[in-house]
Each structure stands twice: as structure tokens, then as C-alpha cells.
mmCIF file of C-alpha atoms in Angstrom:
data_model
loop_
_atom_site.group_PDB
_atom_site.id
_atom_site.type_symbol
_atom_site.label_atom_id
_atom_site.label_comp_id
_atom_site.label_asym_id
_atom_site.label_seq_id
_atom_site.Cartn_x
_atom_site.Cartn_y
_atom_site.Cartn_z
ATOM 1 C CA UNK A 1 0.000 0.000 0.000
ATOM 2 C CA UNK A 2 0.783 3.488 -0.789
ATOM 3 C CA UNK A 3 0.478 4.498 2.967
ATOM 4 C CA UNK A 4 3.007 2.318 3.993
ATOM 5 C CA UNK A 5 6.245 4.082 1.712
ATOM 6 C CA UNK A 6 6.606 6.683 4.599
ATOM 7 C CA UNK A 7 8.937 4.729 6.790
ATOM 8 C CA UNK A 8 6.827 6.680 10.308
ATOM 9 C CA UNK A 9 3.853 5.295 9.160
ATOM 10 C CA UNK A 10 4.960 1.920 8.417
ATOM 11 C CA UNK A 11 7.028 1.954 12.356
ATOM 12 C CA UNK A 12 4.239 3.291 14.145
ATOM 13 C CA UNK A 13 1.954 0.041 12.573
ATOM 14 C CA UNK A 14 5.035 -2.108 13.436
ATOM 15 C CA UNK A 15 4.962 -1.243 16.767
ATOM 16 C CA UNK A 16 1.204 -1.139 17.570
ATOM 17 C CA UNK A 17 1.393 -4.396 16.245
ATOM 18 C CA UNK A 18 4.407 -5.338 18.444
ATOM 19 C CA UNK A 19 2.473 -4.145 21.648
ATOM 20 C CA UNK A 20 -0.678 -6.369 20.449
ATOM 21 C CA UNK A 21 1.530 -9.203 20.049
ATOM 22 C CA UNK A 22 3.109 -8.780 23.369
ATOM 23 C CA UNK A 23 -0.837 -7.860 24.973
ATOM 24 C CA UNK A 24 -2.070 -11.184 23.114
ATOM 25 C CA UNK A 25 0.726 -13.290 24.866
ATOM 26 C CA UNK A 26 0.560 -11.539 28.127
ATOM 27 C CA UNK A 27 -3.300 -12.209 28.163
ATOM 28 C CA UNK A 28 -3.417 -15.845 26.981
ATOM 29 C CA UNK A 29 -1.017 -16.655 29.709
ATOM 30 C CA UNK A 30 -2.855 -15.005 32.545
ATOM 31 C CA UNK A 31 -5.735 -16.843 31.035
ATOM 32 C CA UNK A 32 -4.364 -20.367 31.528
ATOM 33 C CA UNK A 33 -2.394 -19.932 34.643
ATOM 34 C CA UNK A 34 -3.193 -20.213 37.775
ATOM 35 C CA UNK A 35 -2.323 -17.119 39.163
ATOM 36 C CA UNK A 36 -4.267 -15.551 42.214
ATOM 37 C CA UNK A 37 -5.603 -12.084 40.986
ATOM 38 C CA UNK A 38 -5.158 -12.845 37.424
ATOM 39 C CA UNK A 39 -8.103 -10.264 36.208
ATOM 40 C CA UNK A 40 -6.181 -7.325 38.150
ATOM 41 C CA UNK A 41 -3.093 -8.469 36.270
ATOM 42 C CA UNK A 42 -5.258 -8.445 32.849
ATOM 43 C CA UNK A 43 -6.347 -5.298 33.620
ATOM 44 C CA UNK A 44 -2.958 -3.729 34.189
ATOM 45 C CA UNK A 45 -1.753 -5.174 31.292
ATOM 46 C CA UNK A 46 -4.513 -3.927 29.294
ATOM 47 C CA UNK A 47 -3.807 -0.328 30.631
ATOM 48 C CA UNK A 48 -0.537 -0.778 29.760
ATOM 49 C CA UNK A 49 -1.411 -1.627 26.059
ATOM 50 C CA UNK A 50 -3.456 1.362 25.425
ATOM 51 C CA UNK A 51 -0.952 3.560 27.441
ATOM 52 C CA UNK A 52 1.986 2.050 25.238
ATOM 53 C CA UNK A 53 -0.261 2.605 21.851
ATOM 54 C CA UNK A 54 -1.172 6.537 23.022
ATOM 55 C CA UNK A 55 2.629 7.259 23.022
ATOM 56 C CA UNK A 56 3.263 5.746 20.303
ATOM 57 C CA UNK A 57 0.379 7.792 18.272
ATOM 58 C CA UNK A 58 1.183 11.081 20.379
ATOM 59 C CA UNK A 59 5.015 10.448 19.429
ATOM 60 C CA UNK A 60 4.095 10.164 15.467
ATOM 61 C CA UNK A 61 1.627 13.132 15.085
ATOM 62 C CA UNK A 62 4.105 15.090 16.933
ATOM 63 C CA UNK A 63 6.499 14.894 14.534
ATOM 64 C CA UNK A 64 3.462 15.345 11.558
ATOM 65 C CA UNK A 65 2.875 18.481 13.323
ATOM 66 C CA UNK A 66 6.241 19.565 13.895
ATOM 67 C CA UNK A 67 6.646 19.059 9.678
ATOM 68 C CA UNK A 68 3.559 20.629 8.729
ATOM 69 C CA UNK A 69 4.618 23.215 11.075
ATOM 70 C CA UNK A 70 7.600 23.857 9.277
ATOM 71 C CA UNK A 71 6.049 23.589 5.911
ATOM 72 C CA UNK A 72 3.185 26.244 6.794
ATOM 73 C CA UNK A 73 6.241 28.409 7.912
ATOM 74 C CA UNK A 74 7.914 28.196 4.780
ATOM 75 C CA UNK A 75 5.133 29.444 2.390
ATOM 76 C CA UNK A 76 4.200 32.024 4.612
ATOM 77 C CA UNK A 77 7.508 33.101 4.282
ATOM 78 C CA UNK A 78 7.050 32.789 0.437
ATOM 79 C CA UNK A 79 4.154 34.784 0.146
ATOM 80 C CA UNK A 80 6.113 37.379 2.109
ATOM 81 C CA UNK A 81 8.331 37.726 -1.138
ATOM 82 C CA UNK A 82 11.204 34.957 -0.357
ATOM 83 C CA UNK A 83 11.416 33.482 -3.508
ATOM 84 C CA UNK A 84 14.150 31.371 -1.947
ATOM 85 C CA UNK A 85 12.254 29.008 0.291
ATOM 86 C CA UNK A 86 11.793 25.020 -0.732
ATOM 87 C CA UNK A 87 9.844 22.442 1.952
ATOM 88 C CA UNK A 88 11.925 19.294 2.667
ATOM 89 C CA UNK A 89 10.658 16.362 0.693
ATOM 90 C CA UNK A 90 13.448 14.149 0.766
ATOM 91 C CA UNK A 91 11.208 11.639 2.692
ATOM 92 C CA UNK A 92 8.762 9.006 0.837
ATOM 93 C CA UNK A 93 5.156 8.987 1.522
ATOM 94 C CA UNK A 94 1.930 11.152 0.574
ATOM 95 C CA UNK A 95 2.589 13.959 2.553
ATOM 96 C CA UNK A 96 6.329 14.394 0.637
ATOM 97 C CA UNK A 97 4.552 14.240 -2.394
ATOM 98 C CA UNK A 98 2.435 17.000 -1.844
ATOM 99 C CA UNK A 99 5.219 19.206 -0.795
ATOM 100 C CA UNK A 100 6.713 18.239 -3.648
ATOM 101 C CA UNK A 101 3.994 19.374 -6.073
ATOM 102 C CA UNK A 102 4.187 22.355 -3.372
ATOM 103 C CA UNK A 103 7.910 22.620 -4.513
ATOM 104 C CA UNK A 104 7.242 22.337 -8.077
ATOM 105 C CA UNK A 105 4.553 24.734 -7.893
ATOM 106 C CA UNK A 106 6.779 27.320 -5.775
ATOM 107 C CA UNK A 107 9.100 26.751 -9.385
ATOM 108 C CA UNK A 108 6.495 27.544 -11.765
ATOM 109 C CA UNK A 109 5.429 30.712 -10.172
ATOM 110 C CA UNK A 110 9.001 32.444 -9.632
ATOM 111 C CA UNK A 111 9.625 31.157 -13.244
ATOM 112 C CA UNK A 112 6.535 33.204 -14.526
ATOM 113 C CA UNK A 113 7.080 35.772 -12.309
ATOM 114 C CA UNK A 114 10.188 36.453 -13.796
ATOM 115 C CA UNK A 115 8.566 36.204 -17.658
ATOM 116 C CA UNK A 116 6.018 38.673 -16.655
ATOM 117 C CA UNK A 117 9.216 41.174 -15.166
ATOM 118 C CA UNK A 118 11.233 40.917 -18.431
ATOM 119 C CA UNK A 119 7.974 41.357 -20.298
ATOM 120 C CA UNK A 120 7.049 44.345 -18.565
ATOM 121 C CA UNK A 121 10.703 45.704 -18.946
ATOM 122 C CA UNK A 122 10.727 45.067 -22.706
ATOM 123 C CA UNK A 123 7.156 47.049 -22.545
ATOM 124 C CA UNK A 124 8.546 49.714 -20.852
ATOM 125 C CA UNK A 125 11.708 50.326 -23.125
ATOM 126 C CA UNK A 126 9.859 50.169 -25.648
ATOM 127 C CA UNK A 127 7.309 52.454 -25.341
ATOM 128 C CA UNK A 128 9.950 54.325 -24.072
ATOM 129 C CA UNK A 129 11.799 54.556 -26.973
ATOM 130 C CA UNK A 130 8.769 54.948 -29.245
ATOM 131 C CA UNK A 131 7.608 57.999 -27.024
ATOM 132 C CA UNK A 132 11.403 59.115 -27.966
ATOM 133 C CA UNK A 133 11.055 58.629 -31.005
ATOM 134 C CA UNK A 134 8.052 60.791 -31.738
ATOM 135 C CA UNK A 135 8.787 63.430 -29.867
ATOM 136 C CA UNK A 136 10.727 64.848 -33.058
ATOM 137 C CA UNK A 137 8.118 64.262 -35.625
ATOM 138 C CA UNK A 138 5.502 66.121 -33.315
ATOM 139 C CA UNK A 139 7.172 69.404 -32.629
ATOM 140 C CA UNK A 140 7.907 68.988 -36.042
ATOM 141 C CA UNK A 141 4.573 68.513 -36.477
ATOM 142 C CA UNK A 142 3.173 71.624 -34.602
ATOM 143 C CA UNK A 143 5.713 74.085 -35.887
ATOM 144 C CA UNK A 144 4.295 73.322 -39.351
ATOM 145 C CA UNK A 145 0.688 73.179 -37.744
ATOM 146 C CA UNK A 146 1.603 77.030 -35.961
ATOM 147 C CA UNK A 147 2.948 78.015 -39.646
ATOM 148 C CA UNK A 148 -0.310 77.137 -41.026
ATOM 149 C CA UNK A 149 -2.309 78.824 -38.656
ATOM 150 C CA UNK A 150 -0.626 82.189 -39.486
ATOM 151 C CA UNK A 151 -0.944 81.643 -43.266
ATOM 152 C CA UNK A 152 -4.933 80.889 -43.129
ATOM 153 C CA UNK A 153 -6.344 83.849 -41.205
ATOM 154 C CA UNK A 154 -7.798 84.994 -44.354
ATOM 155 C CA UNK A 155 -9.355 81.260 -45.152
ATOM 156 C CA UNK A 156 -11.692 80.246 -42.500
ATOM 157 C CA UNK A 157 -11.929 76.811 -44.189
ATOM 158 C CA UNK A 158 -8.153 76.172 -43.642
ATOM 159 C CA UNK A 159 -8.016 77.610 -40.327
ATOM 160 C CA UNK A 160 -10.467 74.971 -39.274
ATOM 161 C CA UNK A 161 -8.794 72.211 -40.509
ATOM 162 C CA UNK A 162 -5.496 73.422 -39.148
ATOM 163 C CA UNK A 163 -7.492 73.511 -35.665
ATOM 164 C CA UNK A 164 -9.002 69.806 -35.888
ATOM 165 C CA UNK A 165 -4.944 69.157 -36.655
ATOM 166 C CA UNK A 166 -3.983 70.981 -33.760
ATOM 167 C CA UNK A 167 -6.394 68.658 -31.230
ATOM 168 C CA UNK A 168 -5.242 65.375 -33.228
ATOM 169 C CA UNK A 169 -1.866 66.297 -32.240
ATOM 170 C CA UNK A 170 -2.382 66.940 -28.646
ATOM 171 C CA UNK A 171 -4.321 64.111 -28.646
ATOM 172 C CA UNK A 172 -1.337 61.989 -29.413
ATOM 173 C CA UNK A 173 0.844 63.525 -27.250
ATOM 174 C CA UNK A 174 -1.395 62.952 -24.851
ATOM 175 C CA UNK A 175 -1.363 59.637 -25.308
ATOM 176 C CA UNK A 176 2.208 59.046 -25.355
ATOM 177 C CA UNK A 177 2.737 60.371 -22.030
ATOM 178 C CA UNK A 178 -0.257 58.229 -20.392
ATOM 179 C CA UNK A 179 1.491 54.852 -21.790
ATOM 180 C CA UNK A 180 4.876 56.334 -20.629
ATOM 181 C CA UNK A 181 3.345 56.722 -17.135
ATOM 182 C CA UNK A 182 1.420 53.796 -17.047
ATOM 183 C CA UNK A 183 4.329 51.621 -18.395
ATOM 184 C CA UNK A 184 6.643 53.163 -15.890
ATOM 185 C CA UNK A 185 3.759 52.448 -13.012
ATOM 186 C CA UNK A 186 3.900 48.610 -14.571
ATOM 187 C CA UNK A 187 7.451 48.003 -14.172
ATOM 188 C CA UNK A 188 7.493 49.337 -11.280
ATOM 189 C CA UNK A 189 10.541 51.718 -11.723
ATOM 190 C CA UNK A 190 8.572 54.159 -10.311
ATOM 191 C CA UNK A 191 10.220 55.511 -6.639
ATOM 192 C CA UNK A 192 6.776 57.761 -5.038
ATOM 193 C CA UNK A 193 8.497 60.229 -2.656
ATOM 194 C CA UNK A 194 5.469 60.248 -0.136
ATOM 195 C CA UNK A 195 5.451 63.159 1.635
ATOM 196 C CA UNK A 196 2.811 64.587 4.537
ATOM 197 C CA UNK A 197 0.414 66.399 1.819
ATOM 198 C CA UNK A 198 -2.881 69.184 2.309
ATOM 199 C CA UNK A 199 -5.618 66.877 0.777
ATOM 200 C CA UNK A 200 -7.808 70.538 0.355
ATOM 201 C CA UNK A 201 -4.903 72.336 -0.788
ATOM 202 C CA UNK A 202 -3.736 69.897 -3.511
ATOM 203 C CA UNK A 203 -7.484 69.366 -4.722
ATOM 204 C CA UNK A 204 -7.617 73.185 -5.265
ATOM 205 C CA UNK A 205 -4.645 73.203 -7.086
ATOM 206 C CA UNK A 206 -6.129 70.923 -9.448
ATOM 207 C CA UNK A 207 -9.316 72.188 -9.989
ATOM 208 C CA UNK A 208 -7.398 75.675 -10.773
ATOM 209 C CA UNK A 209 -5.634 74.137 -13.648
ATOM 210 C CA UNK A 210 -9.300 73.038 -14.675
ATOM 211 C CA UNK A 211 -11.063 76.895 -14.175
ATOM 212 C CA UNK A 212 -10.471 77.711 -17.802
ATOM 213 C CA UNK A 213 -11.655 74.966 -19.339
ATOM 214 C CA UNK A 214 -14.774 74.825 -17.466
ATOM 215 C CA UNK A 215 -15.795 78.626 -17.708
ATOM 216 C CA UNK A 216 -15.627 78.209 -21.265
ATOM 217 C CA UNK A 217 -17.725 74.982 -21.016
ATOM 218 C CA UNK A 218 -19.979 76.741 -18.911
ATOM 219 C CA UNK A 219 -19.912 73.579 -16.203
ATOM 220 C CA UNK A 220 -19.238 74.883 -12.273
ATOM 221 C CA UNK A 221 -16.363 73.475 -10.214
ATOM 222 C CA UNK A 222 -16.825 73.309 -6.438
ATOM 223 C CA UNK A 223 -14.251 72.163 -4.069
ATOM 224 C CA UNK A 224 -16.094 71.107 -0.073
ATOM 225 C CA UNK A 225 -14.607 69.543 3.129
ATOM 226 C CA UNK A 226 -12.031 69.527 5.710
ATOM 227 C CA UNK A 227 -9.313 71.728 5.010
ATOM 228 C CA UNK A 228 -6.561 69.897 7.488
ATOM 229 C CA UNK A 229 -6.843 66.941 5.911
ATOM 230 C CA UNK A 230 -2.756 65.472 5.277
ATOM 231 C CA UNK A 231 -2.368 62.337 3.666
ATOM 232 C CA UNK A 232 1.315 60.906 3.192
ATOM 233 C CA UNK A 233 1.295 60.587 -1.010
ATOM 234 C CA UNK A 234 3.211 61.208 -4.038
ATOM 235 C CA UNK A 235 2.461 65.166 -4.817
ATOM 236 C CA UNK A 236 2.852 64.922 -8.537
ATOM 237 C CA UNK A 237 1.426 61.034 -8.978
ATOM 238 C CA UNK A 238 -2.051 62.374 -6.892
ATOM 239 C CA UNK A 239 -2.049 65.695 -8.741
ATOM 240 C CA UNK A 240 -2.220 63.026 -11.927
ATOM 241 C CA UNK A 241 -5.211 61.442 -10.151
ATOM 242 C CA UNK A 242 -7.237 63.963 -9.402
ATOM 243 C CA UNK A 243 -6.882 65.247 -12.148
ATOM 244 C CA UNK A 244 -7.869 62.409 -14.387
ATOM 245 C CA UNK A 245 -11.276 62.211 -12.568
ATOM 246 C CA UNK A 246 -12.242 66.055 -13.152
ATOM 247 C CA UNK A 247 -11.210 65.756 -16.693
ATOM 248 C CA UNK A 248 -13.319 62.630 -16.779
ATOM 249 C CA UNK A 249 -16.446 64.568 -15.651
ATOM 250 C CA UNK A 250 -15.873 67.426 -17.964
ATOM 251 C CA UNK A 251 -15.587 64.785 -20.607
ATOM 252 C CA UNK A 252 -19.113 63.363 -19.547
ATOM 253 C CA UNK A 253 -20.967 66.665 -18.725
ATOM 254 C CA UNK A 254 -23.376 68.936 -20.337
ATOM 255 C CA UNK A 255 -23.555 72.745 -20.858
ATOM 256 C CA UNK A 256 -24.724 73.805 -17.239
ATOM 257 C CA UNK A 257 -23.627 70.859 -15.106
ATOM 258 C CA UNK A 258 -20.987 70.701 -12.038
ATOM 259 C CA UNK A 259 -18.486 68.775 -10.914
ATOM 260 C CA UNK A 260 -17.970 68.853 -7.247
ATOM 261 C CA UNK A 261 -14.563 67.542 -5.043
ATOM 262 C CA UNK A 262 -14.902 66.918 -1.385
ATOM 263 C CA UNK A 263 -12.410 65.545 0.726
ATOM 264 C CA UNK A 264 -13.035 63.671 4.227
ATOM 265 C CA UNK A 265 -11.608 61.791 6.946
ATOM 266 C CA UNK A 266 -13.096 58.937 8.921
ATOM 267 C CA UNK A 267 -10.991 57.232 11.794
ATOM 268 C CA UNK A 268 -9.091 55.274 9.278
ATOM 269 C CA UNK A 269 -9.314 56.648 5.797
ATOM 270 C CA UNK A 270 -8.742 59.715 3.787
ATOM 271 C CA UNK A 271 -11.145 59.780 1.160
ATOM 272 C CA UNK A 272 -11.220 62.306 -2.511
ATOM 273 C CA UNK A 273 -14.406 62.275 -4.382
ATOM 274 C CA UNK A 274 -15.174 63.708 -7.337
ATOM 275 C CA UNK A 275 -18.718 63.879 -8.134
ATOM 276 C CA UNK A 276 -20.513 65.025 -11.625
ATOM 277 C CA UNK A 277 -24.415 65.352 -12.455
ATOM 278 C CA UNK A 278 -23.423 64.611 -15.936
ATOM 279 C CA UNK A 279 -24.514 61.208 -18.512
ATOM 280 C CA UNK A 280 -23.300 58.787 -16.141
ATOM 281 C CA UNK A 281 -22.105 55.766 -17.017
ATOM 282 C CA UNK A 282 -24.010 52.424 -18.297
ATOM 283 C CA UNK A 283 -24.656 48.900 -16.443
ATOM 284 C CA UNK A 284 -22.760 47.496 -19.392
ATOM 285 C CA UNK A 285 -20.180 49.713 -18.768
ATOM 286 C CA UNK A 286 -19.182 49.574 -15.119
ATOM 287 C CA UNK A 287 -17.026 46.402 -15.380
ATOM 288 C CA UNK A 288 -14.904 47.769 -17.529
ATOM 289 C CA UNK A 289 -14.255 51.338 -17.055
ATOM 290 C CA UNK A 290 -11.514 50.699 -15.931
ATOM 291 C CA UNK A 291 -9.532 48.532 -18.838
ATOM 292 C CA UNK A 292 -7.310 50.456 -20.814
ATOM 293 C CA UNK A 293 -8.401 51.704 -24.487
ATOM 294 C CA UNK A 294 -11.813 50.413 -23.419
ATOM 295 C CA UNK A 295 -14.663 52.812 -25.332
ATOM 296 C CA UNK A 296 -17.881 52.075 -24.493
ATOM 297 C CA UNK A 297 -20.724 51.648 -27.331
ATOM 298 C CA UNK A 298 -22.891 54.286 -25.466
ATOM 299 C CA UNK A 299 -20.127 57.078 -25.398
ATOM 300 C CA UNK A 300 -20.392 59.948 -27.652
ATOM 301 C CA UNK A 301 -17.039 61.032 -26.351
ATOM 302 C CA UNK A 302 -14.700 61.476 -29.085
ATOM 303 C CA UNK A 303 -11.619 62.798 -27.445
ATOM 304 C CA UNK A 304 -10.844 60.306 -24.999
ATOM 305 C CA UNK A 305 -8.473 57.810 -25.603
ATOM 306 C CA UNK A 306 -9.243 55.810 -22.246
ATOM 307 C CA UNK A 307 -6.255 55.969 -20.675
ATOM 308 C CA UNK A 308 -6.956 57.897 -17.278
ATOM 309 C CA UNK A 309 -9.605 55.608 -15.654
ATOM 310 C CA UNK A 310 -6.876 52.617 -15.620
ATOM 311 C CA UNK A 311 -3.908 55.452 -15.009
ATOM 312 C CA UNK A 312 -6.141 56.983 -11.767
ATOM 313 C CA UNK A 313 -6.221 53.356 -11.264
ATOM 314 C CA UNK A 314 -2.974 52.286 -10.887
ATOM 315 C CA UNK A 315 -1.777 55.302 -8.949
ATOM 316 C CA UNK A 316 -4.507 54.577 -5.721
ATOM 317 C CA UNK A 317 -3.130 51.088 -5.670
ATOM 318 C CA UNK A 318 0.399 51.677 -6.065
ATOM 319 C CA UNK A 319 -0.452 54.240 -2.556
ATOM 320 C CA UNK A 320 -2.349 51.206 -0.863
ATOM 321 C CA UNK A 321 -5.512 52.799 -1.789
ATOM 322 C CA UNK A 322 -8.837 51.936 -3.846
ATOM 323 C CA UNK A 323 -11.135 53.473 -5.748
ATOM 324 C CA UNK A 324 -14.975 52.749 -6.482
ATOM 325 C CA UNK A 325 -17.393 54.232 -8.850
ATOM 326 C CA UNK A 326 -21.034 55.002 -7.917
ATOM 327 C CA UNK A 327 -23.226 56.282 -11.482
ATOM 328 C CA UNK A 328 -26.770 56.504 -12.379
ATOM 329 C CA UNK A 329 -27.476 57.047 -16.209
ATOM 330 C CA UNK A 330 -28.877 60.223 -16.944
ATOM 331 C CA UNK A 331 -27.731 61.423 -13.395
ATOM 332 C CA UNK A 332 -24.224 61.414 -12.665
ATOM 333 C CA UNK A 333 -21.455 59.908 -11.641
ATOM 334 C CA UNK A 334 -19.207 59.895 -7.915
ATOM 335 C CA UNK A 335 -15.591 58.373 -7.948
ATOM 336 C CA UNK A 336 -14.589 58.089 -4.461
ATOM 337 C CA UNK A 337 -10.427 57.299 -3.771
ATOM 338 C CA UNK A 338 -9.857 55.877 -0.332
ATOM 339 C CA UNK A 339 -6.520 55.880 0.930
ATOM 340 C CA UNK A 340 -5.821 53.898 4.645
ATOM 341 C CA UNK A 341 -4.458 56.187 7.615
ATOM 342 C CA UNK A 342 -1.681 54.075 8.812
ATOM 343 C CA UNK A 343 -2.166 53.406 12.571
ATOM 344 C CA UNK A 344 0.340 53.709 15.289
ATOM 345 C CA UNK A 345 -0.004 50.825 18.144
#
């Protein structure tokens, strides 16, 4: 039998087996002799049988749970990031060969783990060098696109196109800096100097870059809360998120509408929310907001390029935070980032 290759298993039956030999003889002789007392003797000897097989079972699932002990120990040390641990299987038996698999598992994962770190390193470079690379054909591109304009002040027809070519462009840049960030957030090269931050202060900040844009849209911006709030963050890497969310809503909102930031503090978390009465988004939709490059059937958004959902995204996480979306079509949308107060014991 299988159960038997473990040599512990196999000595534990031995010796149960010894001690009901040595029980059998003791009681067939106590049986046919003569001996006054005889059933107190029996009954020693049968306390001494089940003593003898206790310790014999307590010895052996010691030593299980001294080894399963150690194993337990050693992939909680692996999911703390020590890629270097292995369980001892050098031992036959069913339990080995689950460790084993255990091993062999550990193998496959650090193996793929290390694919999935050159692969994101060969993303990186090279959308590194491809955002390199373009840089000279753009500002190529808008000096000739700034020559135009001049030329076609008399030719309203030109001047438009040269306009439309003058949002394609900025589009694309655009675009190559959110793949550059979100490749360098991916390969984790990216060092966030978190520093002690004004949650109100950077908000404001950020909607002034916005004030502009939205006065010429006609759409209100209104920044509420607590203005002591710190949070320990990246400055630049929060700006990034924050602002991703207000341009989201100015995307997604009508002639009229506002976009409102609050920022609050509960015992444990921080939390930013930016909150439109615009389209909102639809059931279909929510799953995937999310996903990069994802456009959703419904949209009649032509300028984004669906980059800074999954960009906002990655920047929470990569500060320990999350984020959760809260829409109703036809009556807005609230993105709420929540970022953990760490606690001093």
C-alpha cells in the first residue's frame, strides 16, 4: 500500500502491532495460569497496552505536526516575497509528495514571475523609446501646424482644418505620455516620494488648472470639506489622479452641469471624491471602465483615448488605496479614492 512508503507510518503500525503481540501473549497466559488475581493483572496489562499505543500515536503526530509546522512556515515566508524558500521532501510517503507538487509549484510561479518582469521591462523600453522617437516628428509637427495657422487667417476653411490638426496632435501627445506613465507604473521603476500632503490644498490646485476649461464649457467646479486633511502621497502622482477624474467629468458633462470635489476623513481613511451630475455611465459599462483603451458603445465622447480611468487606477493602488465608482445614467457619476491612515499601536 501506498500508505506504507513513509517509513513513520509503516514503524508506528510495526509497533502497535508489536504491543498487540506482546498484549495477546501476556493475556493468553494469565488466562491459563493459575495465578491468584489474574483479572487485576489483565487489567494492568490492558492499561498498559493502550498507554503504550497513546505514546506511540502522540510520538508520530508530533512529529506530523512539527513538519507541517515547518512547511506552513515556509510558504508564509514565500508569500512574504522569499522566492528562496523550498519544503523538505526528501522523505517518501503522501505527505512528501504533496510538498513536492508544493515545490514544483513554488518553481512555476518564480519562473513566470520572472517572464512577466522581463515582459514588462521590454514594454517599458519600448514604449519608451517609441515615445522618444516621436517626440521629433511632433514638434515637427506643430511648428508646421503654428505656420499654417498664421498663413490661413484669411481662409476660414483652412483655419479649421489646421485647428481639428492641432487637437489630433495633442491628442497623441497625450497619449504618449499616459502609456509612458502607465508603463513606468507597470514596471514598477517608479520611486513615489510620499510626503505629509494638504488633501484641500492639492485638490484646489487641481481644480485651478481646470477653471479655464470649465468657464468656457460653462460647467461649475466646487471644491467642499475639511481643510486639514494630510495624507502621506506622491504630490505629482495624486495631482495626476485627481486630475484624471475632473477631466473625466468634464468629458461626460453637459452645458450647465458641475463637478464637485470633497475631501473627508473617517478614523481610518482619507477619502477624494469627485462627483458630476453629468450622462453617467451604463450597467454594461461599469465592469470595464476601468480597462485600458476600453470605449464604451454608449459614449459619444470622441476625445478620450481611455487611458486615465486605468492610469487613476494604478496610482490609488500603487499608494495602498482603492477606488470605487457610484453612477446613475442620466444622473451622474461619484468616484470616491480611499486611501488607509496608517495606525500607530
Amino acid at each position: 500500500m501506498i500508505i506504507f512508503a513513509n517509513p513513520k507510518i509503516r514503524n508506528l503500525f510495526i509497533s502497535i502491532a508489536a504491543c498487540t503481540f506482546i498484549f495477546t501473549i501476556v493475556s493468553i497466559f494469565l488466562v491459563k495460569s493459575d495465578i491468584k488475581n489474574a483479572s487485576i493483572f489483565m487489567a494492568i496489562s490492558c492499561i498498559a497496552f493502550g498507554m503504550a499505543v497513546l505514546l506511540l500515536c502522540y510520538r508520530f503526530f508530533v512529529q506530523q505536526n512539527r513538519i507541517m509546522e515547518d512547511a506552513v512556515l515556509q510558504i508564509r515566508q514565500y508569500i512574504s516575497g522569499d522566492r528562496t524558500v523550498s519544503i523538505n521532501c526528501n522523505d517518501e510517503g503522501e505527505l512528501y509528495r504533496l510538498f513536492h507538487e508544493v515545490n514544483s509549484l513554488v518553481g512555476i510561479l518564480n519562473a513566470q514571475a520572472d517572464n512577466e518582469k522581463s515582459s514588462k521591462k521590454f514594454l517599458h523600453d519600448t514604449i519608451s523609446d517609441i515615445s522618444h522617437q516621436l517626440k521629433t516628428p511632433l514638434a515637427a509637427l506643430n511648428i508646421y501646424n503654428g505656420i499654417l495657422e498664421g498663413e490661413a487667417e484669411d481662409n476660414p476653411q483652412i483655419a479649421e482644418f489646421v485647428k481639428l490638426s492641432e487637437n489630433e496632435l495633442d491628442r497623441i501627445e497625450i497619449l504618449v505620455q499616459n502609456l509612458l506613465k502607465i508603463s513606468k507604473l507597470d514596471s514598477g521603476k517608479i520611486v513615489f516620494e510620499k510626503v505629509h500632503e494638504n488633501v484641500y490644498e492639492l485638490a484646489s490646485n487641481v481644480l485651478g488648472h481646470f477653471e479655464v476649461r470649465a468657464r468656457q464649457e460653462n460647467k461649475k467646479l466646487s471644491l467642499s470639506g475639511d481643510k486639514d486633511i494630510t495624507l502621506k502621497c506622491d504630490h505629482n502622482w495624486m495631482i495626476e489622479a485627481i486630475s484624471n477624474l475632473i477631466k473625466n467629468s468634464l468629458d461626460h458633462t453637459d452645458k450647465g452641469d458641475s463637478i464637485d470635489v470633497e475631501v473627508r476623513r473617517f478614523a481610518s481613511i482619507v477619502q477624494i471624491i469627485v462627483k458630476d451630475n453629468g450622462s453617467g455611465i451604463h450597467t454594461e459599462d461599469m465592469p470595464f471602465i476601468f480597462k485600458r483603451f476600453y470605449r464604451s458603445r454608449f459614449s459619444q465622447d470622441k476625445q478620450g483615448i481611455g487611458l486615465g480611468l486605468p492610469l487613476t487606477k494604478s496610482i490609488v493602488e500603487a499608494h495602498n488605496g482603492t477606488i470605487e465608482v457610484d453612477s446613475t445614467l442620466g444622473i451622474g457619476t461619484s468616484f470616491t479614492m480611499n486611501f488607509l491612515i496608517p495606525t500607530k499601536l
